[in-house]
Short mmCIF file of C-alpha atoms and ligand atoms in Angstrom, two decimals:
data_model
loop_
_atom_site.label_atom_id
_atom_site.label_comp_id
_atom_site.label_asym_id
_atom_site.label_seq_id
_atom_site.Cartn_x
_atom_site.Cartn_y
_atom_site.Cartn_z
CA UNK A 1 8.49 8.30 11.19
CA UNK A 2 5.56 9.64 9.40
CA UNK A 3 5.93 11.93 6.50
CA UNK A 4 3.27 14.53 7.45
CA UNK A 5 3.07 17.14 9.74
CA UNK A 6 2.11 20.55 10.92
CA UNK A 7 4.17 23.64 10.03
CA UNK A 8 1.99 26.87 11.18
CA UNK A 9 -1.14 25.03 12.08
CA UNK A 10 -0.59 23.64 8.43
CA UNK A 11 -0.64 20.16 7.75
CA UNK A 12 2.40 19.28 5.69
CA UNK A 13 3.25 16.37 3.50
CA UNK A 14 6.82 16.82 3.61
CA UNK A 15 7.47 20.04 2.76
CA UNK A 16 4.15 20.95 0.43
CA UNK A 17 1.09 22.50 2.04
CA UNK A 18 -1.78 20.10 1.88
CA UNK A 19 -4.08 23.41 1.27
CA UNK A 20 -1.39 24.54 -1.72
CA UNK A 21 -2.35 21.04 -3.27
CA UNK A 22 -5.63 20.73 -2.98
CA UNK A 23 -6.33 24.63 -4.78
CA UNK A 24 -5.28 23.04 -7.80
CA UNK A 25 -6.11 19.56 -7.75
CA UNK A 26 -9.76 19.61 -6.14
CA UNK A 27 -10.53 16.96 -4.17
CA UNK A 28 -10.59 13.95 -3.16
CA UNK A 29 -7.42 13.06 -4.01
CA UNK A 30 -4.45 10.51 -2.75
CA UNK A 31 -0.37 11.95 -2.43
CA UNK A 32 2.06 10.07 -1.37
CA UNK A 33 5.58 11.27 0.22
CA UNK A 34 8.59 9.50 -1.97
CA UNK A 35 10.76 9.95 0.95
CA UNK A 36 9.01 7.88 2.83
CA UNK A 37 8.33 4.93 0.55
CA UNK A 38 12.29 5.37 -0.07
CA UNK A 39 13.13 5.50 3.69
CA UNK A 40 10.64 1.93 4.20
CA UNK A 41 12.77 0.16 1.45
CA UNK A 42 16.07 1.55 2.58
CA UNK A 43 15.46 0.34 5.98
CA UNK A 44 14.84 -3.26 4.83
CA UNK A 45 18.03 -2.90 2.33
CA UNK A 46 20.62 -1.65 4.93
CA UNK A 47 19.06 -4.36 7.84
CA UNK A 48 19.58 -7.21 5.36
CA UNK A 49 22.86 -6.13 4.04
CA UNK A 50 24.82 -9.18 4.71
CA UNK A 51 22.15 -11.79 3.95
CA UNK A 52 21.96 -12.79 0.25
CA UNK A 53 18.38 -11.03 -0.39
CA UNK A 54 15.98 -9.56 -2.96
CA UNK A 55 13.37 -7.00 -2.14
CA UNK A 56 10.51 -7.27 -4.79
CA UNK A 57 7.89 -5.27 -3.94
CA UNK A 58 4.92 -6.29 -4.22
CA UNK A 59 3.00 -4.37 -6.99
CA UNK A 60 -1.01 -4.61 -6.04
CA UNK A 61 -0.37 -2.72 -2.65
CA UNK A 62 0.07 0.39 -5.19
CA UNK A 63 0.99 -0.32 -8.94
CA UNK A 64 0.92 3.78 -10.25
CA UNK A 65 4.09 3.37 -12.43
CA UNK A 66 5.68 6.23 -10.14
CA UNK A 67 5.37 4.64 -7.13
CA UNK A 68 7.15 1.48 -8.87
CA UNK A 69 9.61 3.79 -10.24
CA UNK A 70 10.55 4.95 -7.14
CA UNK A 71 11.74 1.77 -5.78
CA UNK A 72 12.97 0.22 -8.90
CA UNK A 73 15.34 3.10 -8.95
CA UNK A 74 16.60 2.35 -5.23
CA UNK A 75 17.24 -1.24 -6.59
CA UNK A 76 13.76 -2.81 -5.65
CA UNK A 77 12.55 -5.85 -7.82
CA UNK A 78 8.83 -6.57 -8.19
CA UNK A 79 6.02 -9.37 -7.32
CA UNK A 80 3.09 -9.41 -9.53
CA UNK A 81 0.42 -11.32 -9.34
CA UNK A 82 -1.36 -10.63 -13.10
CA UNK A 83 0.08 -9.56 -16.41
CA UNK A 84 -0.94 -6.15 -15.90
CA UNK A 85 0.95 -5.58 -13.29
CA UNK A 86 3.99 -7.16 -15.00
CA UNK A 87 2.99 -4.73 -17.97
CA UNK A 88 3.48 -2.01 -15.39
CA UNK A 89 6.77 -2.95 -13.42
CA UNK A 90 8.31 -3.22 -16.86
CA UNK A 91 7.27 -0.06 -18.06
CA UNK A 92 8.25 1.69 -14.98
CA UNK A 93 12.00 0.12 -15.29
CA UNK A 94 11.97 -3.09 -13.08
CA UNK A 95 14.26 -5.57 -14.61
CA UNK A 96 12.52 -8.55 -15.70
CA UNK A 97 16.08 -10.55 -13.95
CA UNK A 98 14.04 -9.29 -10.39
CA UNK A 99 10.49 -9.79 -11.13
CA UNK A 100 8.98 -13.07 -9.72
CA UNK A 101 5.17 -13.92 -10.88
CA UNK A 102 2.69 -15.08 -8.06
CA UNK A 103 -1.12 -15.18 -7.69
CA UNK A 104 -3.23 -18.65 -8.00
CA UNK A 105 -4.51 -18.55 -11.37
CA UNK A 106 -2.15 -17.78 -13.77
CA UNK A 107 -3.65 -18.31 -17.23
CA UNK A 108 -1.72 -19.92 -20.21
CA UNK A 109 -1.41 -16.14 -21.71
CA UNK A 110 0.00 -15.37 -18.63
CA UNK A 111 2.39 -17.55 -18.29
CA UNK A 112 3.50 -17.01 -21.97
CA UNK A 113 4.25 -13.41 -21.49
CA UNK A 114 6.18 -13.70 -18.49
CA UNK A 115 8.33 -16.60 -20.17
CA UNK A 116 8.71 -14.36 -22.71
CA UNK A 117 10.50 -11.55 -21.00
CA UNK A 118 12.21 -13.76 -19.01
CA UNK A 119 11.48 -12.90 -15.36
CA UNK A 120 13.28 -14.51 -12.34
CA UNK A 121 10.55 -17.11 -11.36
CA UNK A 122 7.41 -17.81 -11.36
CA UNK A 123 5.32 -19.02 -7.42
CA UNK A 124 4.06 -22.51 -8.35
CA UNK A 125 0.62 -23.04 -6.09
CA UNK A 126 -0.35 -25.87 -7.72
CA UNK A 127 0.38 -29.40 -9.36
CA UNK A 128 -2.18 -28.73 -12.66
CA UNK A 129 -0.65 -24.69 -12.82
CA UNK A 130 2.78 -26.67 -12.26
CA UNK A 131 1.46 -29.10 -15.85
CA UNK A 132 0.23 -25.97 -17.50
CA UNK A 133 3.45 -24.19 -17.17
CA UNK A 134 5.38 -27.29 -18.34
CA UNK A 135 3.10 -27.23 -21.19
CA UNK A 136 3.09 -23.53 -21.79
CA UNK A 137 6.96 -23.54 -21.61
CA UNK A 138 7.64 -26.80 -24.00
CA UNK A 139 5.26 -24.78 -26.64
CA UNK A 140 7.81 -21.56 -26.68
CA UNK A 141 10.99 -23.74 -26.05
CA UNK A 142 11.72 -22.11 -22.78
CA UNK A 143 12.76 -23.29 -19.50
CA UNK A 144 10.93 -21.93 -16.13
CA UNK A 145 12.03 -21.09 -12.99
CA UNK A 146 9.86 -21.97 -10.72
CA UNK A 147 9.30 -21.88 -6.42
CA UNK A 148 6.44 -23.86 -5.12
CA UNK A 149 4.11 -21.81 -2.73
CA UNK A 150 3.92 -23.82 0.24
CA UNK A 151 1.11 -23.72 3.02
CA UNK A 152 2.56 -24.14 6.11
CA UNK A 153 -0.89 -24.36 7.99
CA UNK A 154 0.20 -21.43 10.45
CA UNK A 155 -2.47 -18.66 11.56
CA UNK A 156 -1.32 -15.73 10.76
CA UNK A 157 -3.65 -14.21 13.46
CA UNK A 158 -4.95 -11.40 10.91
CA UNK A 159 -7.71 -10.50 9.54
CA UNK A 160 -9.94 -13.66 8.03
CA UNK A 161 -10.09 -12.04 4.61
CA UNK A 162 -6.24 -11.65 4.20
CA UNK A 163 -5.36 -14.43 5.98
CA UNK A 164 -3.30 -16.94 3.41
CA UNK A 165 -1.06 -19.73 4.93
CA UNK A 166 -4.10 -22.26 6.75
CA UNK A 167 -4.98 -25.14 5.40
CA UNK A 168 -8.02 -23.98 4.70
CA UNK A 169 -7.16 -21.19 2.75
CA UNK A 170 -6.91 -21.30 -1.57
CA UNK A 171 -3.35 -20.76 -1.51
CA UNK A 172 -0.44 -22.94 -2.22
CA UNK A 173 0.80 -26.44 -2.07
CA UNK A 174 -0.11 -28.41 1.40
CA UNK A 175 3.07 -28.62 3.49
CA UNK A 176 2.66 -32.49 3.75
CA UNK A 177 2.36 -32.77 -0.08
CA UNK A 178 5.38 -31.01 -1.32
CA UNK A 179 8.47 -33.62 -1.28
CA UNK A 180 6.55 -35.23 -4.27
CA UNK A 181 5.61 -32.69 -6.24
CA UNK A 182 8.93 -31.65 -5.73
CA UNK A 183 10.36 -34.37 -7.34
CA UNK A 184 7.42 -34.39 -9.91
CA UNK A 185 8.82 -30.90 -11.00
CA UNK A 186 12.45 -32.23 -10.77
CA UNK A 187 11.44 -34.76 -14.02
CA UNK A 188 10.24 -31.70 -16.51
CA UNK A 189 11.95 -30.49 -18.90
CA UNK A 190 10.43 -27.31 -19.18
CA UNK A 191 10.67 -26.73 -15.45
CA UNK A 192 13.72 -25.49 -13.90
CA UNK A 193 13.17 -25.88 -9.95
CA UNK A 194 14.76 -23.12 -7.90
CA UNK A 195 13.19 -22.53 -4.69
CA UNK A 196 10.63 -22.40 -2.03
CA UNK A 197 7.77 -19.61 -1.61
CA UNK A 198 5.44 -18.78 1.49
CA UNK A 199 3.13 -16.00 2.16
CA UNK A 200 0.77 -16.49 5.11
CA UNK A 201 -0.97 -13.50 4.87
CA UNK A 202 -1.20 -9.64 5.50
CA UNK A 203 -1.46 -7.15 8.25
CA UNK A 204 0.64 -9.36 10.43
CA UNK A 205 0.98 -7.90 13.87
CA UNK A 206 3.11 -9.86 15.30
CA UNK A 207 6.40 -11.93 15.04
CA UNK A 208 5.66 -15.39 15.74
CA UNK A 209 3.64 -17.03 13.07
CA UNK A 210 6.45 -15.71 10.72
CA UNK A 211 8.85 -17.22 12.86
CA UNK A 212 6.76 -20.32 12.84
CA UNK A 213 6.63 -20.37 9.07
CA UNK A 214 10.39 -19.92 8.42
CA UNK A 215 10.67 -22.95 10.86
CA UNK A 216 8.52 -25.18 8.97
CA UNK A 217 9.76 -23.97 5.75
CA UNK A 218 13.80 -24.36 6.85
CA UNK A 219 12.70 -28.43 7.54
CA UNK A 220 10.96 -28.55 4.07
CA UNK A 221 14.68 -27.28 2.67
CA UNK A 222 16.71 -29.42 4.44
CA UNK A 223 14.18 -33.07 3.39
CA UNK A 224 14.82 -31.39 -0.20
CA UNK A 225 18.35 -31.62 0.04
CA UNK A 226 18.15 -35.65 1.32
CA UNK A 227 15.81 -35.96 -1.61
CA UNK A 228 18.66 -34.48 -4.40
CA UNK A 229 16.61 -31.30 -4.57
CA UNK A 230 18.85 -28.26 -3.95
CA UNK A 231 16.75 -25.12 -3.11
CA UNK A 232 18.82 -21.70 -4.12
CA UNK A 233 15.75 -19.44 -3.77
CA UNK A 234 13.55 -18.85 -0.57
CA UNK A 235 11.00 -16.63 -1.06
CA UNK A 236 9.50 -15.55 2.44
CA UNK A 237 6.71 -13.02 1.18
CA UNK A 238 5.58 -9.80 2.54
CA UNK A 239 2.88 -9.12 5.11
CA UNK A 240 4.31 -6.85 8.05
CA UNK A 241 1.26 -4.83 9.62
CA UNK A 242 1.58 -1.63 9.93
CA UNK A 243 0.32 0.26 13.03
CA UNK A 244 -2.48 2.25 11.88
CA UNK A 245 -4.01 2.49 15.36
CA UNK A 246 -0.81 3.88 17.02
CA UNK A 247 -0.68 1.26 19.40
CA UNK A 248 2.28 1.08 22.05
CA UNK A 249 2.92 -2.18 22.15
CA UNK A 250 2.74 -2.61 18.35
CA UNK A 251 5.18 -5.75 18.07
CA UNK A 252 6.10 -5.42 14.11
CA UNK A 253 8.85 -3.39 12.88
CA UNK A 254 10.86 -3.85 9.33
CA UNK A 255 14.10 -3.51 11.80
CA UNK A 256 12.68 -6.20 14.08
CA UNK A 257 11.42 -8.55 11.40
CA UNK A 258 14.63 -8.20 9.39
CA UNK A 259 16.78 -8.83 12.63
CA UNK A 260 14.57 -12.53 12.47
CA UNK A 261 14.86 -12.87 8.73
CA UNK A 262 18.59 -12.86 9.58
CA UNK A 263 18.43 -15.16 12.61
CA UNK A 264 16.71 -17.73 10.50
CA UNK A 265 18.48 -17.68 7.57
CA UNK A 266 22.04 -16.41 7.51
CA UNK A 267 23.66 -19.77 7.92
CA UNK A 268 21.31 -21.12 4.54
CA UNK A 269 23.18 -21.00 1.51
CA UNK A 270 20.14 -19.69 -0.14
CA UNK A 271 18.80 -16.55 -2.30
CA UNK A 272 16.42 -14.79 0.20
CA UNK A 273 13.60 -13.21 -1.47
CA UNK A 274 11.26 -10.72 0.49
CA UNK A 275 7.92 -9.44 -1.10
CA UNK A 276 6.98 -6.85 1.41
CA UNK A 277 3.63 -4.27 -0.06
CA UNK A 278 1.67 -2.41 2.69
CA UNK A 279 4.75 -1.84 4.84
CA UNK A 280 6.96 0.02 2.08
CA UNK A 281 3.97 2.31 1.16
CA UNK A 282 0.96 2.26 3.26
CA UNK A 283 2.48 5.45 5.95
CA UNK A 284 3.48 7.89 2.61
CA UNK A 285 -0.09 8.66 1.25
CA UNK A 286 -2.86 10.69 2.39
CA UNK A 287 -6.60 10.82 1.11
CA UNK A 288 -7.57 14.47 1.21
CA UNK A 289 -10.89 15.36 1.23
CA UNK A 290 -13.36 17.99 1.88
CA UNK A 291 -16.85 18.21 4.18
CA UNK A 292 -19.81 18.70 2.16
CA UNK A 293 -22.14 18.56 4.70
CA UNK A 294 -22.03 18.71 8.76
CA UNK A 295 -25.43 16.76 9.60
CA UNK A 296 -27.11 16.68 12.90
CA UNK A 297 -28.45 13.21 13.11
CA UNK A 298 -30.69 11.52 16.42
CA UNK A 299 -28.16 9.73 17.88
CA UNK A 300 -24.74 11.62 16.07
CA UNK A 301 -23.08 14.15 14.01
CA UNK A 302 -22.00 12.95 10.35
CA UNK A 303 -19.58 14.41 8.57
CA UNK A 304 -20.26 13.73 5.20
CA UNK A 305 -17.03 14.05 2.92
CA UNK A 306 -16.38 14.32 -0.46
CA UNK A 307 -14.30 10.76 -0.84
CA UNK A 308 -16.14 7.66 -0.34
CA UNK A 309 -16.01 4.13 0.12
CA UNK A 310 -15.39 3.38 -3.53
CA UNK A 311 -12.50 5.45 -3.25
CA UNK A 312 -10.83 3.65 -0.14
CA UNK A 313 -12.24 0.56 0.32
CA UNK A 314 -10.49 -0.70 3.27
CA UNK A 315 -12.58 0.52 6.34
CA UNK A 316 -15.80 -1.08 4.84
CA UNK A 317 -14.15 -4.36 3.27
CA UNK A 318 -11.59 -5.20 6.37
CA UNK A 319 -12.84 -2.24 8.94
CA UNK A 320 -9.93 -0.55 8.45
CA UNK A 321 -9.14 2.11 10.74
CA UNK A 322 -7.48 5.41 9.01
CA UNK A 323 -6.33 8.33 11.80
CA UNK A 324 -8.02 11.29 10.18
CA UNK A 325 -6.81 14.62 10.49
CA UNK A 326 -7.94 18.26 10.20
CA UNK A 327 -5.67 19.99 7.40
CA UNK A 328 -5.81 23.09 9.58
CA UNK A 329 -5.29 22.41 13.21
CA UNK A 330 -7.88 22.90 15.14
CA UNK A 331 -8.09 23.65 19.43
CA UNK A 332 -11.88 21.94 20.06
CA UNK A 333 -12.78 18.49 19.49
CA UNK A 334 -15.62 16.61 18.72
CA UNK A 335 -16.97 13.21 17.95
CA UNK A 336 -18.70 12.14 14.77
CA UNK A 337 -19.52 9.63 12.13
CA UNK A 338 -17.25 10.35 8.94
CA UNK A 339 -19.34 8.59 5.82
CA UNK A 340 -19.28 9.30 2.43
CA UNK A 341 -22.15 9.96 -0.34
CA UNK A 342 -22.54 6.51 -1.47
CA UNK A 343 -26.51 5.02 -0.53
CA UNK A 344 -24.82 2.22 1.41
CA UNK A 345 -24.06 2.47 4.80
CA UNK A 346 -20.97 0.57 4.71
CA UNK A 347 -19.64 4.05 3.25
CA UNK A 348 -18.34 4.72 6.70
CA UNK A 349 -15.02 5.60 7.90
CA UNK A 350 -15.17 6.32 11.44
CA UNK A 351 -18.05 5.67 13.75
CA UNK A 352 -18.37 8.01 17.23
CA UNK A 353 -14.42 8.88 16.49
CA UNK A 354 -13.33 11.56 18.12
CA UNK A 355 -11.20 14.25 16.09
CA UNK A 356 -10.72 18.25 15.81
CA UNK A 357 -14.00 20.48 15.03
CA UNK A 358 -14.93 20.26 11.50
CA UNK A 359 -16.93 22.40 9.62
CA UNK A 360 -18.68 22.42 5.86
CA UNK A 361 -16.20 23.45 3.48
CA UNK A 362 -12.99 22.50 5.58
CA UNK A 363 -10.26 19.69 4.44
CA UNK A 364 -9.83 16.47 6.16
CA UNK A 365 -6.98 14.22 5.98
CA UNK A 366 -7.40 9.95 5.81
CA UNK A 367 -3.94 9.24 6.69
CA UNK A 368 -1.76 5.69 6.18
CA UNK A 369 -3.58 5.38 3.16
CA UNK A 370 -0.74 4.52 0.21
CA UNK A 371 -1.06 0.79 0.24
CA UNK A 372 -4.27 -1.25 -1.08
CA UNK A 373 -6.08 2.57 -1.22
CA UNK A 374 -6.10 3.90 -4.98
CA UNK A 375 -5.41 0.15 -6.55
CA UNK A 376 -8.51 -0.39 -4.75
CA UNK A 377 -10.81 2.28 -6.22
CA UNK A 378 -13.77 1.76 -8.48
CA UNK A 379 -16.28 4.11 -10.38
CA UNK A 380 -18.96 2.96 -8.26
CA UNK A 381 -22.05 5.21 -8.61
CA UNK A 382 -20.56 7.03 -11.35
CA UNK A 383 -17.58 8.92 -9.32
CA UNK A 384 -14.93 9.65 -11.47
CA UNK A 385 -11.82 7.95 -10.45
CA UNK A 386 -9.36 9.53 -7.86
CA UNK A 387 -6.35 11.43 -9.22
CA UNK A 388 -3.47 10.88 -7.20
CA UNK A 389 -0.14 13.06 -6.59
CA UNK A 390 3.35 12.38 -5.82
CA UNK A 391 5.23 14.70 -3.36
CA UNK A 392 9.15 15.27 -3.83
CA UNK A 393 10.22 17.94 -0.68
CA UNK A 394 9.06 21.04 -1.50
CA UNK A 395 7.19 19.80 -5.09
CA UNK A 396 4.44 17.86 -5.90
CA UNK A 397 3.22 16.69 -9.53
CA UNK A 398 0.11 14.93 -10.36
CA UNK A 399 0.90 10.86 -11.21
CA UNK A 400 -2.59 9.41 -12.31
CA UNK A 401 -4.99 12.51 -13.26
CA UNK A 402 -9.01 13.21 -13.11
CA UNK A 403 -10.76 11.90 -16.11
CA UNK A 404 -13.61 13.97 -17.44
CA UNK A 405 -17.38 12.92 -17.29
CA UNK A 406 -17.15 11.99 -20.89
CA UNK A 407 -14.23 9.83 -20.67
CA UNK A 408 -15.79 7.81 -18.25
CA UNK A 409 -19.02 8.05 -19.82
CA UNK A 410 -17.74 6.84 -23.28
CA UNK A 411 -16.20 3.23 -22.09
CA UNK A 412 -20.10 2.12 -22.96
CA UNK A 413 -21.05 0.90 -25.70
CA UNK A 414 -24.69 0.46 -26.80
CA UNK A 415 -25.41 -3.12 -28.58
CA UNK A 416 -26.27 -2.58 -32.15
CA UNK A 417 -30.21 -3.21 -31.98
CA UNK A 418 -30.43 -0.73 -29.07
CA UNK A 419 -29.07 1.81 -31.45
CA UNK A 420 -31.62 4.37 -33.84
CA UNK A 421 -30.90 4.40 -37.17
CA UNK A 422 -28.86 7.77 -37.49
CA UNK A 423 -26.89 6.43 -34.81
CA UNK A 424 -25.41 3.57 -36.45
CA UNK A 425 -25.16 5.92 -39.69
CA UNK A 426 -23.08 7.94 -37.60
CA UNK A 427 -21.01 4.86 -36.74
CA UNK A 428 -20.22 4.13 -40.12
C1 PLP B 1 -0.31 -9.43 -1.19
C2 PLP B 1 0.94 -10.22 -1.31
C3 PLP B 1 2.15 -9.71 -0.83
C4 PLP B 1 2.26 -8.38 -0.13
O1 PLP B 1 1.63 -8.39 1.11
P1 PLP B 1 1.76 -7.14 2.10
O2 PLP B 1 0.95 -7.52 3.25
O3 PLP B 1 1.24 -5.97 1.38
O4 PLP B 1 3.22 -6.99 2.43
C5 PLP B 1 3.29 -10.46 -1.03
N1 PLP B 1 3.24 -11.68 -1.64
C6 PLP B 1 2.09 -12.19 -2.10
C7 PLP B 1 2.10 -13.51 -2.76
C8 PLP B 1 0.90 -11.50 -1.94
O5 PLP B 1 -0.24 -12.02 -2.38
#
């Protein structure tokens, strides 16, 4: 169920005015609904209550410390895939006993930080990061746990540039290679072997090439076992689409994926680790925004809003498409292009799309917009960056504000021989 609606022509996010938000935070600006990211994780939690699992959400879908909070304090864990976004899961009260490390490039300071909080594992995707870690851990005297992120060469039939688990692809350990490095691992000392990872990918739309993975990766387990190598963890990785298009026949569901995650593994004497992102907060946030300008072009009508493509990347980078929504309803309809300011004409989000009237002035909603939206964001063209609100029921409460012209502004620095000579007097 979605978390917006209209009350009195109104549209709602839960029970806060969209309009009552945006006369005091100006837009653009993102809000999310904590019921619903709540209500995403509590339906993976109470469809996985007899399987031994772990729910670590994974951070880069949106890392604002209250969005993290709001799971760690419905018993989420976390995947992150830099030391930022450890920095961040810590700080907003994830327990470093259900954090787990992934991402291909983990760098020696990395890897020394996360040993030294102590986090639950660390996603192995290759033999020289498997070395460094060795290394890395020796140096401190600590021990690491560690899953290998295996390729299972399945298409994940999504999207080419979030497609992870072919061959082809930069991620993980081939499928065919892992029984040795396996027992490589086994011989460290400053490697504690624990499990097996997978994560083909994201925006899957259907169930099979999950179903296909956890296949392939329930073999690799059991030839573990007849090598002496018992796996405790199996980390199965996030990736469940999520139907932005409203489609009928949308195959995906966190009850129907869960219902196979417990097929698969129930009779495995094994941790189960999940790492769902988009599907526990992509449906709670909107983008709110506001027409600046109705223009009559030759062929079309743009709407040109106030949020742009460095704002919400996701309909230029992966043509996204976002329902978008009149804040007041409207009766007439019309079709347009919605684009943004920025000179590139990628900064589209909707070509010919039908929606309700629109005029200058009026608010416009991008809707499904709380997962890879925000974390995405840049100051491209000099925008300042978008604040973003959390919603609660009836209250709402800014979570990551507006910065001023000058704070943005400031992060330069002029080299020393560009600067006049009562400047760098007034530096000293
Ligand atoms: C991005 C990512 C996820 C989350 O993917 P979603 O599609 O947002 O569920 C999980 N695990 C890893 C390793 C990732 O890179």
């Amino acid at each position: 169920m979605l978390p917006f609606c209209y009350q009195n022509d109104q549209l709602h996010l839960e029970h806060v005015a969209i309009k009552k938000m945006a006369a005091t935070v100006e837009t653009p600006f993102y809000c999310y609904s904590q019921s619903a990211i709540e209500s995403a994780y509590n339906e993976y939690s109470n469809n996985l209550k007899t399987l031994n699992s772990m729910i670590c959400y994974a951070v880069k879908a949106n890392s604002n410390q209250a969005i993290i909070k709001t799971l760690a304090g419905i018993g989420a864990g976390a995947d992150v895939v830099s030391e930022g976004e450890l920095r961040r899961a810590l700080q907003a009260g994830v327990p470093p006993s259900k954090i787990v490390f992934s991402g291909v490039a983990k760098s020696e300071r990395e890897m020394s930080y996360a040993l030294s909080v102590g986090i639950f594992q660390f996603n192995v995707e290759s033999e020289n990061e498997l070395e460094r870690l060795n290394q890395t851990a020796l140096n401190l005297n600590k021990v690491a746990r560690i899953a290998f992120r295996i390729n299972p060469d399945v298409d994940a039939n999504t999207h080419a540039k979030i497609s992870t688990g072919k061959s082809e692809n930069k991620f993980g350990i081939p499928i065919s290679k892992a029984v040795s490095i396996y027992n490589k691992a086994a011989k460290m000392r400053g490697i504690e072997v624990k499990g097996v990872d997978v994560h083909i990918g994201s925006q899957l739309t259907t169930l099979a090439p999950f179903r296909e993975t956890f296949k392939r990766i329930k073999l690799l387990v059991n030839e573990l076992l007849e090598q002496g190598i018992a796996i405790e963890v199996i980390d199965i990785g996030g990736g469940l689409g999520v139907n932005y298009e409203n489609q009928d026949n949308f195959e995906i569901s966190i009850k129907r994926y869960c219902e196979m995650v417990n097929q698969e593994f129930c009779n495995l004497n094994a941790k189960i680790i999940l790492e769902p992102g988009r599907s526990l907060v992509a449906n709670s946030g909107l983008l709110v925004s506001q027409v600046v300008y109705k223009k009559q072009g030759e062929h079309s009508t743009f709407l040109i809003i106030d949020a742009a493509m460095n704002d919400l990347l996701r309909p230029s980078m992966y043509d996204a498409h976002h329902d978008l929504l009149s804040v007041t309803k409207k009766s007439t309809k019309e079709h347009y292009d919605i684009v943004g300011p920025i000179c590139e004409t990628g900064d589209t989000f909707a070509k010919n799309r039908q929606m309700e009237s629109m005029e200058e002035g009026e608010l416009l909603a991008i809707a499904n917009v709380g997962a890879y939206g925000a974390v995405m964001s840049s100051n491209y063209n000099t925008r300042l960056s978008i604040p973003e609100v959390l919603v609660h029921q009836s209250q709402f409460e800014v979570i990551k504000p507006r910065r001023d012209y000058e704070a943005l502004l400031s992060l330069d620095n002029l080299a020393s021989w560009q600067q006049t000579t009562s400047e760098l007097e007034l530096v000293k």
